[in-house]
Tab-separated table of C-alpha atoms and ligand atoms in Angstrom:
chain	number	residue	atom	x	y	z
Y	1401	LEU	CA	185.365	-88.090	-129.394
Y	1402	PHE	CA	187.824	-88.610	-126.573
Y	1403	PHE	CA	190.333	-86.654	-128.391
Y	1404	PHE	CA	187.934	-83.933	-129.075
Y	1405	SER	CA	186.854	-83.668	-125.317
Y	1406	CYS	CA	190.313	-83.799	-124.117
Y	1407	GLY	CA	191.382	-80.986	-126.600
Y	1408	PHE	CA	188.328	-78.979	-125.386
Y	1409	LEU	CA	189.358	-79.471	-121.733
Y	1410	LEU	CA	192.780	-78.444	-122.292
Y	1411	LEU	CA	191.560	-75.422	-124.083
Y	1412	SER	CA	189.157	-74.470	-121.525
Y	1413	LEU	CA	191.885	-74.937	-118.933
Y	1414	HIS	CA	193.994	-72.661	-120.777
Y	1415	ILE	CA	191.436	-70.055	-121.069
Y	1416	LEU	CA	190.742	-70.401	-117.450
Y	1417	ARG	CA	194.496	-69.963	-116.633
Y	1418	ALA	CA	194.567	-66.750	-118.928
Y	1419	VAL	CA	191.786	-65.352	-116.751
Y	1420	THR	CA	193.077	-66.091	-113.526
Y	1421	ALA	CA	196.307	-64.918	-114.585
Y	1422	LEU	CA	194.823	-61.286	-114.275
Y	1423	GLU	CA	196.211	-59.945	-111.232
Y	1424	GLU	CA	193.986	-60.430	-108.539
Y	1425	LYS	CA	194.416	-59.062	-104.987
Y	1426	ILE	CA	192.987	-59.560	-101.646
Y	1427	VAL	CA	192.514	-56.494	-99.434
Y	1428	ILE	CA	191.675	-56.990	-95.680
Y	1429	SER	CA	190.035	-53.930	-94.245
Y	1430	LYS	CA	188.692	-53.192	-90.903
Y	1431	LEU	CA	184.949	-52.228	-90.518
Y	1432	GLY	CA	184.610	-48.453	-90.957
Y	1433	ASP	CA	188.054	-48.093	-92.331
Y	1434	ASN	CA	188.964	-46.678	-95.691
Y	1435	ALA	CA	190.003	-49.417	-98.140
Y	1436	THR	CA	192.505	-48.943	-101.036
Y	1437	LEU	CA	191.753	-51.066	-104.050
Y	1438	SER	CA	194.752	-51.001	-106.113
Y	1439	CYS	CA	194.917	-50.707	-109.964
Y	1440	ILE	CA	198.222	-49.546	-111.578
Y	1441	TYR	CA	198.314	-49.322	-115.375
Y	1442	PRO	CA	201.853	-49.883	-116.447
Y	1443	GLY	CA	201.478	-47.874	-119.781
Y	1444	LYS	CA	203.993	-45.198	-120.355
Y	1445	GLU	CA	202.792	-43.063	-123.184
Y	1446	PHE	CA	199.233	-42.044	-122.438
Y	1447	SER	CA	197.168	-39.054	-122.086
Y	1448	LEU	CA	194.409	-38.990	-119.409
Y	1449	ASN	CA	192.132	-37.460	-121.948
Y	1450	ASN	CA	192.081	-40.531	-124.025
Y	1451	LEU	CA	191.535	-43.048	-120.985
Y	1452	ARG	CA	188.396	-44.276	-119.407
Y	1453	VAL	CA	188.793	-45.974	-116.088
Y	1454	TYR	CA	185.720	-48.061	-114.553
Y	1455	TRP	CA	185.791	-49.448	-111.288
Y	1456	GLN	CA	182.962	-52.016	-111.182
Y	1457	ILE	CA	181.591	-54.855	-109.279
Y	1458	ASP	CA	183.031	-57.979	-110.771
Y	1459	ASP	CA	179.652	-59.822	-110.964
Y	1460	VAL	CA	177.604	-60.239	-114.192
Y	1461	GLN	CA	174.647	-60.685	-111.941
Y	1462	GLU	CA	174.827	-57.336	-110.344
Y	1463	GLN	CA	172.283	-54.917	-111.398
Y	1464	CYS	CA	174.324	-51.646	-110.715
Y	1465	SER	CA	177.919	-52.386	-111.074
Y	1466	VAL	CA	179.700	-48.908	-111.522
Y	1467	VAL	CA	181.651	-48.019	-108.480
Y	1468	HIS	CA	183.595	-45.144	-109.898
Y	1469	ALA	CA	184.128	-43.973	-113.409
Y	1470	LEU	CA	186.819	-41.563	-114.646
Y	1471	ILE	CA	186.200	-40.236	-118.109
Y	1472	SER	CA	188.811	-38.103	-119.997
Y	1473	GLY	CA	190.611	-37.259	-116.563
Y	1474	GLN	CA	187.220	-36.435	-114.933
Y	1475	ASP	CA	185.012	-38.168	-112.459
Y	1476	ASN	CA	181.657	-39.079	-113.884
Y	1477	GLU	CA	178.967	-39.876	-111.618
Y	1478	SER	CA	176.216	-40.225	-113.843
Y	1479	GLU	CA	176.351	-43.925	-113.885
Y	1480	GLN	CA	177.679	-44.562	-110.208
Y	1481	CYS	CA	175.607	-46.843	-108.054
Y	1482	ILE	CA	173.784	-45.266	-105.188
Y	1483	HIS	CA	175.649	-47.584	-102.728
Y	1484	PHE	CA	178.991	-45.998	-103.551
Y	1485	LYS	CA	177.850	-42.248	-103.900
Y	1486	ASN	CA	180.159	-39.944	-101.916
Y	1487	ARG	CA	182.326	-43.143	-100.823
Y	1488	THR	CA	184.900	-43.241	-103.525
Y	1489	GLN	CA	188.033	-41.234	-104.370
Y	1490	LEU	CA	191.019	-41.608	-106.771
Y	1491	LEU	CA	194.288	-40.494	-105.766
Y	1492	TRP	CA	194.304	-37.369	-107.914
Y	1493	ASP	CA	198.098	-36.668	-107.645
Y	1494	ARG	CA	198.850	-40.180	-109.029
Y	1495	LEU	CA	196.580	-40.297	-111.961
Y	1496	GLY	CA	199.258	-38.948	-114.352
Y	1497	ASP	CA	201.524	-41.938	-113.329
Y	1498	GLY	CA	198.677	-44.622	-114.156
Y	1499	ASP	CA	197.771	-45.274	-110.631
Y	1500	PHE	CA	194.034	-45.632	-110.588
Y	1501	SER	CA	193.901	-47.003	-107.158
Y	1502	LEU	CA	190.406	-46.462	-105.621
Y	1503	LEU	CA	189.881	-45.304	-102.004
Y	1504	LEU	CA	186.467	-46.844	-100.664
Y	1505	LEU	CA	185.348	-44.920	-97.523
Y	1506	ASN	CA	183.857	-46.304	-94.431
Y	1507	VAL	CA	183.585	-49.793	-95.670
Y	1508	SER	CA	180.892	-52.414	-94.328
Y	1509	GLN	CA	180.113	-55.900	-94.923
Y	1510	SER	CA	177.966	-55.043	-98.011
Y	1511	ASP	CA	181.238	-53.867	-99.599
Y	1512	GLU	CA	182.517	-57.334	-99.310
Y	1513	ARG	CA	182.864	-58.113	-103.005
Y	1514	LYS	CA	185.037	-58.727	-105.978
Y	1515	TYR	CA	185.896	-55.615	-107.736
Y	1516	LYS	CA	187.421	-55.038	-111.121
Y	1517	CYS	CA	189.269	-52.228	-112.555
Y	1518	VAL	CA	189.064	-51.496	-116.227
Y	1519	VAL	CA	191.192	-49.121	-118.162
Y	1520	LEU	CA	189.955	-48.517	-121.721
Y	1521	GLN	CA	192.060	-46.620	-124.414
Y	1522	THR	CA	189.682	-44.213	-126.545
Y	1523	ASN	CA	191.799	-43.372	-129.775
Y	1524	GLU	CA	190.401	-44.256	-133.263
Y	1525	TYR	CA	188.622	-47.312	-131.558
Y	1526	THR	CA	188.087	-48.072	-127.987
Y	1527	LYS	CA	190.132	-51.082	-126.425
Y	1528	VAL	CA	190.825	-52.546	-123.018
Y	1529	VAL	CA	194.332	-51.692	-122.078
Y	1530	HIS	CA	194.508	-52.938	-118.533
Y	1531	GLN	CA	192.576	-54.751	-115.832
Y	1532	ALA	CA	192.814	-55.590	-112.385
Y	1533	GLN	CA	190.806	-57.580	-109.714
Y	1534	VAL	CA	190.568	-56.946	-106.057
Y	1535	VAL	CA	188.767	-58.981	-103.539
Y	1536	LEU	CA	187.595	-56.892	-100.460
Y	1537	SER	CA	187.548	-58.856	-97.231
Y	1538	LEU	CA	186.322	-57.289	-94.060
Y	1539	ALA	CA	187.475	-57.925	-90.642
Y	1540	ALA	CA	187.073	-56.462	-87.111
Y	1541	SER	CA	188.932	-57.430	-83.871
Y	1542	TYR	CA	187.368	-59.338	-81.311
Y	1543	SER	CA	187.207	-57.581	-77.717
Y	1544	GLN	CA	189.422	-58.860	-74.853
Y	1545	PRO	CA	187.643	-62.109	-73.972
Y	1546	ILE	CA	185.997	-62.359	-70.336
Y	1547	LEU	CA	186.706	-65.753	-68.883
Y	1548	SER	CA	184.585	-66.770	-65.864
Y	1549	GLY	CA	184.671	-69.887	-63.822
Y	1550	PRO	CA	183.668	-71.076	-60.478
Y	1551	VAL	CA	184.397	-68.971	-57.482
Y	1552	ARG	CA	187.950	-69.930	-56.264
Y	1553	ASN	CA	188.213	-72.779	-53.657
Y	1554	SER	CA	184.618	-73.121	-53.205
Y	1555	ASN	CA	184.386	-76.385	-55.157
Y	1556	SER	CA	185.424	-79.812	-54.143
Y	1557	ALA	CA	187.535	-81.926	-56.594
Y	1558	GLY	CA	185.517	-84.226	-58.907
Y	1559	GLU	CA	182.477	-81.749	-58.961
Y	1560	GLU	CA	181.382	-80.566	-62.423
Y	1561	VAL	CA	182.056	-76.966	-63.002
Y	1562	THR	CA	181.236	-74.487	-65.736
Y	1563	PHE	CA	183.472	-71.960	-67.353
Y	1564	SER	CA	182.206	-69.376	-70.083
Y	1565	CYS	CA	184.154	-67.348	-72.271
Y	1566	SER	CA	182.783	-64.491	-74.124
Y	1567	SER	CA	184.008	-61.713	-76.581
Y	1568	ASP	CA	182.171	-59.170	-78.930
Y	1569	ASN	CA	182.444	-56.933	-81.971
Y	1570	GLY	CA	184.434	-59.364	-84.136
Y	1571	TYR	CA	184.171	-60.236	-87.795
Y	1572	PRO	CA	184.268	-62.692	-89.328
Y	1573	GLU	CA	183.068	-65.532	-86.997
Y	1574	PRO	CA	185.677	-66.560	-84.583
Y	1575	ASN	CA	187.195	-69.967	-83.610
Y	1576	VAL	CA	187.255	-70.643	-79.805
Y	1577	TYR	CA	189.854	-72.809	-78.233
Y	1578	TRP	CA	189.994	-73.955	-74.623
Y	1579	ILE	CA	193.421	-75.043	-73.326
Y	1580	ASN	CA	194.331	-77.008	-69.955
Y	1581	ARG	CA	197.332	-75.078	-69.094
Y	1582	THR	CA	198.487	-78.047	-66.812
Y	1583	ASP	CA	199.172	-80.374	-69.744
Y	1584	ASN	CA	198.617	-77.740	-72.786
Y	1585	ARG	CA	195.826	-79.978	-74.065
Y	1586	ARG	CA	192.850	-78.850	-75.857
Y	1587	LEU	CA	189.580	-79.161	-73.954
Y	1588	LEU	CA	186.129	-79.373	-75.758
Y	1589	PRO	CA	183.499	-76.896	-75.153
Y	1590	SER	CA	180.056	-78.035	-74.328
Y	1591	GLU	CA	178.261	-75.037	-76.172
Y	1592	LEU	CA	179.308	-72.582	-78.739
Y	1593	ASN	CA	176.775	-69.555	-79.312
Y	1594	ILE	CA	177.668	-67.268	-82.072
Y	1595	THR	CA	175.414	-64.270	-82.398
Y	1596	LEU	CA	175.197	-61.714	-85.347
Y	1597	HIS	CA	174.299	-58.231	-84.504
Y	1598	VAL	CA	172.502	-55.590	-86.592
Y	1599	ASP	CA	175.926	-53.698	-87.117
Y	1600	GLY	CA	177.302	-56.918	-88.789
Y	1601	THR	CA	179.677	-57.929	-86.004
Y	1602	TYR	CA	179.648	-61.125	-84.075
Y	1603	SER	CA	179.391	-61.920	-80.228
Y	1604	VAL	CA	180.699	-65.349	-79.221
Y	1605	LEU	CA	179.971	-67.313	-76.055
Y	1606	SER	CA	181.483	-70.509	-75.250
Y	1607	THR	CA	180.808	-72.662	-72.298
Y	1608	LEU	CA	183.142	-75.481	-70.932
Y	1609	LYS	CA	182.016	-78.076	-68.398
Y	1610	VAL	CA	184.703	-80.080	-66.755
Y	1611	LYS	CA	185.320	-82.097	-63.546
Y	1612	ALA	CA	187.064	-79.765	-60.997
Y	1613	THR	CA	190.565	-80.361	-59.854
Y	1614	SER	CA	192.478	-78.910	-57.082
Y	1615	ASP	CA	194.615	-76.489	-59.293
Y	1616	MET	CA	192.912	-75.602	-62.379
Y	1617	GLN	CA	194.611	-73.403	-65.010
Y	1618	ILE	CA	192.469	-72.769	-68.038
Y	1619	GLU	CA	192.976	-70.530	-70.997
Y	1620	CYS	CA	190.326	-69.566	-73.602
Y	1621	PHE	CA	191.278	-68.185	-76.969
Y	1622	ILE	CA	189.347	-66.272	-79.649
Y	1623	GLU	CA	190.889	-66.482	-82.897
Y	1624	ASN	CA	190.343	-64.280	-85.732
Y	1625	LYS	CA	191.828	-66.185	-88.505
Y	1626	ARG	CA	191.562	-63.247	-91.091
Y	1627	LEU	CA	193.389	-60.870	-89.067
Y	1628	GLN	CA	195.712	-63.572	-87.509
Y	1629	GLU	CA	194.852	-62.478	-84.136
Y	1630	ASN	CA	194.484	-64.778	-81.223
Y	1631	ILE	CA	193.439	-63.094	-77.995
Y	1632	SER	CA	193.005	-64.989	-74.711
Y	1633	ALA	CA	192.080	-64.913	-71.079
Y	1634	ASN	CA	193.328	-67.136	-68.292
Y	1635	TYR	CA	191.675	-68.746	-65.321
Y	1636	THR	CA	193.950	-69.596	-62.640
Y	1637	GLN	CA	193.014	-71.260	-59.288
Y	1638	GLU	CA	195.648	-70.463	-56.759
Y	1639	LYS	CA	196.665	-73.358	-54.437
Y	1640	GLN	CA	195.352	-72.782	-50.988
Y	1641	LYS	CA	198.202	-70.811	-49.365
Y	1642	ASN	CA	199.143	-71.797	-45.998
Y	1643	GLY	CA	200.657	-68.191	-45.659
Y	1644	SER	CA	198.957	-65.039	-45.389
Y	1645	ASN	CA	195.409	-65.786	-46.247
Y	1646	THR	CA	194.737	-68.260	-43.302
Y	1647	GLU	CA	196.865	-66.219	-41.098
Y	1648	SER	CA	195.005	-63.026	-41.491
Y	1649	HIS	CA	191.841	-65.068	-40.944
Y	1650	LYS	CA	193.065	-66.507	-37.569
Y	1651	ASP	CA	193.998	-62.812	-36.860
Y	1652	LEU	CA	190.374	-61.784	-37.541
Y	1653	GLU	CA	189.187	-64.496	-35.305
Y	1654	LYS	CA	191.721	-63.467	-32.473
Y	1655	SER	CA	190.767	-59.890	-32.358
Y	1656	GLY	CA	186.902	-60.907	-32.660
Y	1657	ARG	CA	187.375	-62.995	-29.395
Y	1658	GLY	CA	189.216	-60.196	-27.736
Y	1659	ALA	CA	186.332	-57.899	-28.366
Y	1660	GLN	CA	183.998	-60.460	-27.161
Y	1661	ALA	CA	185.966	-60.940	-23.875
Y	1662	ALA	CA	186.211	-56.919	-23.524
Y	1663	GLY	CA	182.408	-56.863	-23.965
Y	1664	ILE	CA	181.686	-59.460	-21.212
Y	1665	ILE	CA	183.951	-57.756	-18.813
Y	1666	SER	CA	182.546	-54.302	-19.172
Y	1667	ILE	CA	179.138	-55.691	-18.716
Y	1668	VAL	CA	180.089	-57.424	-15.583
Y	1669	ILE	CA	181.667	-54.240	-14.203
Y	1670	LEU	CA	178.546	-52.380	-15.117
Y	1671	ILE	CA	176.303	-54.728	-13.367
Y	1672	ALA	CA	178.504	-54.566	-10.265
Y	1673	LEU	CA	178.354	-50.781	-10.306
Y	1674	LEU	CA	174.625	-50.895	-10.875
Y	1675	ALA	CA	174.355	-53.327	-7.806
Y	1676	VAL	CA	176.305	-50.914	-5.534
Y	1677	LEU	CA	174.337	-48.029	-6.472
Y	1678	ILE	CA	171.000	-49.930	-5.953
Y	1679	CYS	CA	172.133	-51.101	-2.548
Y	1680	TRP	CA	173.400	-47.634	-1.523
Y	1681	LEU	CA	169.924	-46.389	-2.471
Y	1682	TRP	CA	168.247	-49.133	-0.661
Y	1683	LYS	CA	170.127	-48.596	2.465
Y	1684	HIS	CA	169.487	-44.752	2.330
Y	1685	ARG	CA	165.846	-45.534	2.218
Y	1686	SER	CA	165.650	-48.052	4.840
Y	1687	SER	CA	167.349	-45.829	7.189
Y	1688	LYS	CA	164.229	-43.762	6.854
Y	1689	LEU	CA	161.688	-46.503	6.751
Y	1690	VAL	CA	162.443	-48.600	9.782
Y	1691	SER	CA	159.441	-50.444	9.639
Y	1692	TYR	CA	160.533	-52.138	6.522
Y	1693	THR	CA	163.772	-53.764	7.827
Y	1694	GLY	CA	164.331	-57.616	8.315
Y	1695	ASN	CA	164.063	-57.774	4.244
Y	1696	GLU	CA	166.473	-60.551	2.815
Y	1697	ASP	CA	167.637	-58.245	0.053
Y	1698	LEU	CA	168.829	-55.767	2.414
Y	1699	HIS	CA	171.008	-58.568	4.137
Y	1700	LEU	CA	172.622	-59.223	0.689
Y	1701	CYS	CA	173.296	-55.635	0.275
Y	1702	ASP	CA	174.977	-55.600	3.641
Y	1703	GLN	CA	177.365	-58.292	2.355
Y	1704	ILE	CA	178.290	-56.179	-0.730
I	599	NAG	C1	188.680	-42.051	-94.314
I	599	NAG	O1	188.891	-40.896	-95.302
I	599	NAG	C2	187.940	-39.888	-94.913
I	599	NAG	C3	188.092	-38.809	-96.147
I	599	NAG	O2	189.309	-38.864	-96.648
I	599	NAG	C4	188.648	-39.257	-93.550
I	599	NAG	O3	187.874	-38.077	-93.147
I	599	NAG	C5	188.526	-40.294	-92.757
I	599	NAG	O4	189.107	-39.861	-91.347
I	599	NAG	C6	189.114	-41.614	-92.999
I	599	NAG	N1	188.819	-42.657	-91.939
I	599	NAG	C7	189.817	-43.309	-91.551
I	599	NAG	C8	189.515	-44.451	-90.500
I	599	NAG	O5	190.936	-43.166	-91.869
I	600	NAG	C1	179.340	-38.767	-117.919
I	600	NAG	O1	179.240	-39.723	-118.929
I	600	NAG	C2	178.020	-39.421	-119.699
I	600	NAG	C3	177.970	-40.652	-120.585
I	600	NAG	O2	178.735	-41.809	-120.326
I	600	NAG	C4	177.937	-38.026	-120.290
I	600	NAG	O3	176.826	-37.981	-121.023
I	600	NAG	C5	178.068	-37.187	-119.256
I	600	NAG	O4	178.288	-35.701	-119.906
I	600	NAG	C6	179.293	-37.283	-118.431
I	600	NAG	N1	179.337	-36.309	-117.225
I	600	NAG	C7	180.465	-35.716	-116.817
I	600	NAG	C8	180.079	-34.760	-115.731
I	600	NAG	O5	181.364	-35.804	-117.492
I	601	NAG	C1	176.504	-36.930	-101.175
I	601	NAG	O1	177.076	-35.497	-100.919
I	601	NAG	C2	176.314	-34.674	-101.303
I	601	NAG	C3	176.970	-33.366	-101.070
I	601	NAG	O2	177.752	-33.368	-99.938
I	601	NAG	C4	174.723	-34.736	-100.693
I	601	NAG	O3	173.947	-33.592	-101.228
I	601	NAG	C5	174.181	-36.000	-101.247
I	601	NAG	O4	173.032	-36.159	-100.682
I	601	NAG	C6	175.148	-37.222	-100.876
I	601	NAG	N1	174.493	-38.457	-101.374
I	601	NAG	C7	174.520	-39.433	-100.799
I	601	NAG	C8	173.916	-40.837	-101.370
I	601	NAG	O5	174.900	-39.774	-99.563
I	602	NAG	C1	179.808	-45.504	-92.098
I	602	NAG	O1	178.910	-46.419	-92.473
I	602	NAG	C2	177.878	-46.742	-91.427
I	602	NAG	C3	176.997	-47.708	-92.238
I	602	NAG	O2	177.587	-48.627	-92.880
I	602	NAG	C4	177.085	-45.485	-90.950
I	602	NAG	O3	176.161	-45.998	-89.937
I	602	NAG	C5	178.161	-44.471	-90.438
I	602	NAG	O4	177.488	-43.434	-90.013
I	602	NAG	C6	179.277	-44.310	-91.387
I	602	NAG	N1	180.278	-43.328	-90.903
I	602	NAG	C7	180.679	-42.283	-91.565
I	602	NAG	C8	181.822	-41.558	-90.822
I	602	NAG	O5	180.204	-41.890	-92.580
I	603	NAG	C1	194.333	-80.711	-66.856
I	603	NAG	O1	195.439	-81.577	-67.052
I	603	NAG	C2	195.784	-82.252	-65.810
I	603	NAG	C3	196.974	-82.938	-66.150
I	603	NAG	O2	196.993	-83.773	-67.144
I	603	NAG	C4	194.817	-83.177	-65.486
I	603	NAG	O3	195.069	-83.680	-64.362
I	603	NAG	C5	193.475	-82.295	-65.087
I	603	NAG	O4	192.324	-83.202	-64.808
I	603	NAG	C6	193.248	-81.505	-66.358
I	603	NAG	N1	192.064	-80.596	-66.241
I	603	NAG	C7	190.892	-80.700	-66.718
I	603	NAG	C8	189.960	-79.518	-66.405
I	603	NAG	O5	190.655	-81.445	-67.664
I	604	NAG	C1	173.156	-71.284	-76.695
I	604	NAG	O1	172.330	-71.822	-77.791
I	604	NAG	C2	171.567	-72.900	-77.589
I	604	NAG	C3	170.808	-73.213	-78.771
I	604	NAG	O2	171.517	-73.372	-79.813
I	604	NAG	C4	170.606	-72.374	-76.415
I	604	NAG	O3	169.892	-73.589	-75.899
I	604	NAG	C5	171.390	-72.144	-75.178
I	604	NAG	O4	170.551	-71.570	-74.182
I	604	NAG	C6	172.361	-70.926	-75.620
I	604	NAG	N1	173.162	-70.643	-74.474
I	604	NAG	C7	173.364	-69.351	-74.108
I	604	NAG	C8	174.167	-69.218	-72.793
I	604	NAG	O5	172.818	-68.477	-74.484
I	605	NAG	C1	195.555	-69.457	-81.544
I	605	NAG	O1	195.722	-70.264	-80.337
I	605	NAG	C2	195.139	-71.603	-80.536
I	605	NAG	C3	195.550	-72.421	-79.261
I	605	NAG	O2	196.762	-72.260	-78.789
I	605	NAG	C4	196.036	-72.398	-81.672
I	605	NAG	O3	195.669	-73.676	-82.038
I	605	NAG	C5	195.814	-71.647	-82.914
I	605	NAG	O4	196.644	-72.248	-83.914
I	605	NAG	C6	196.311	-70.081	-82.615
I	605	NAG	N1	196.049	-69.251	-84.120
I	605	NAG	C7	196.930	-68.286	-84.280
I	605	NAG	C8	196.482	-67.710	-85.579
I	605	NAG	O5	197.927	-68.078	-83.764
I	606	NAG	C1	197.998	-67.249	-69.412
I	606	NAG	O1	198.899	-67.926	-68.892
I	606	NAG	C2	199.807	-68.438	-69.524
I	606	NAG	C3	200.907	-69.389	-68.800
I	606	NAG	O2	200.196	-70.056	-67.945
I	606	NAG	C4	200.764	-67.400	-70.267
I	606	NAG	O3	201.744	-67.875	-71.255
I	606	NAG	C5	199.814	-66.363	-71.119
I	606	NAG	O4	200.457	-65.305	-71.426
I	606	NAG	C6	198.598	-65.926	-70.102
I	606	NAG	N1	197.738	-65.263	-70.830
I	606	NAG	C7	197.077	-64.109	-70.397
I	606	NAG	C8	196.162	-63.395	-71.463
I	606	NAG	O5	197.523	-63.626	-69.423
I	607	NAG	C1	203.678	-73.896	-46.652
I	607	NAG	O1	203.964	-74.881	-45.855
I	607	NAG	C2	205.059	-75.739	-46.485
I	607	NAG	C3	205.203	-77.014	-45.625
I	607	NAG	O2	204.067	-77.458	-45.074
I	607	NAG	C4	206.229	-74.792	-46.257
I	607	NAG	O3	207.363	-75.618	-46.858
I	607	NAG	C5	205.902	-73.579	-47.114
I	607	NAG	O4	207.220	-72.644	-47.031
I	607	NAG	C6	204.775	-72.903	-46.646
I	607	NAG	N1	204.425	-71.727	-47.528
I	607	NAG	C7	204.288	-70.442	-46.890
I	607	NAG	C8	203.942	-69.423	-47.927
I	607	NAG	O5	204.089	-70.240	-45.560
């Protein structure tokens, strides 16, 4: 029994290897782009009239599997699944060379499948002469991340501060890394929220809570492994400069004081002028109303 199972296992392994030996490619396409699924029949002597080429979804459980059919050199749409209607094209000028690569237009997440190209020769009897498998993977670049942190110089060291890093419109789910630029160590986020949108793309929001230090330099990375993309944003808390910033502040203060002084001086002058005017009027009147002399105010005016 042992030898039997061993032999059986070897045999199944052998079959498996034969199956996987079938050329299988992975195509990575961006959402909304046209993807090319490659299938090249190496046969030399053939007539398109005696060939049938089927592009299909490589999944026995799939109810409708025909993506594209070429029968006797002509596209045959009678069995094509509705999902692929008007979205497939063969490269017409290359068919004669045995290049049956398929152009799948405007790809979306629902096209993320394993496809199979089967080339059949229909002479006296029909036989499979070539097969190819293509896995279609979709991807979309994440937007430039937006990193926000505490307002500069407003926090005191030791206080807990929150950073947040967000990015949108990517696919598939990203990895988020926070790096302390001072020692290039990784920092662990406290929250990671990934949201799936109706258009099939993701948004990511990561939050980092750390104890504030005087000179924080933090970088947040959004990694799209499938596209080998890693985009980042920096937060730099500049050291308080003893230069321009504080000086300009002092200048502002100085000019502020200057304006205040000028205001006070003009008010004093105004009051003095008013007093002189009032006194003049008073004297003018008192010279007519003789009975009203002896008033103290008049004495004050006399002094002015
Ligand atoms: C995809 O192919 C169609 C038809 O050939 C073309 O009109 C369209 O511009 C292509 N789209 C992209 C993103 O290349
Ligand atoms: C498509 O193929 C079916 C059978 O597979 C056939 O009856 C039909 O005539 C073909 N149509 C075209 C346009 O070749
Ligand atoms: C395919 O295109 C034809 C003509 O351009 C149109 O009548 C038909 O509705 C389209 N089919 C689908 C499923 O979009
Ligand atoms: C591409 O497909 C999406 C749905 O997946 C659709 O909303 C959009 O209108 C299509 N674009 C073109 C140019 O056909
Ligand atoms: C970043 O690294 C420096 C040097 O090791 C350390 O002093 C500082 O606390 C770190 N910052 C954060 C936010 O962990
Ligand atoms: C992130 O998700 C958690 C639950 O998973 C939720 O409690 C939190 O409010 C979300 N944060 C943001 C900023 O949306
Ligand atoms: C992206 O950056 C992070 C942090 O520096 C690093 O760990 C990761 O390996 C990078 N990924 C790629 C694809 O470069
Ligand atoms: C962030 O700063 C580091 C050095 O501190 C630099 O290498 C990196 O290019 C910067 N990244 C961005 C997006 O500006
Ligand atoms: C700041 O002050 C230090 C000494 O306290 C001095 O060496 C440096 O040049 C100053 N920087 C500026 C921009 O004035």
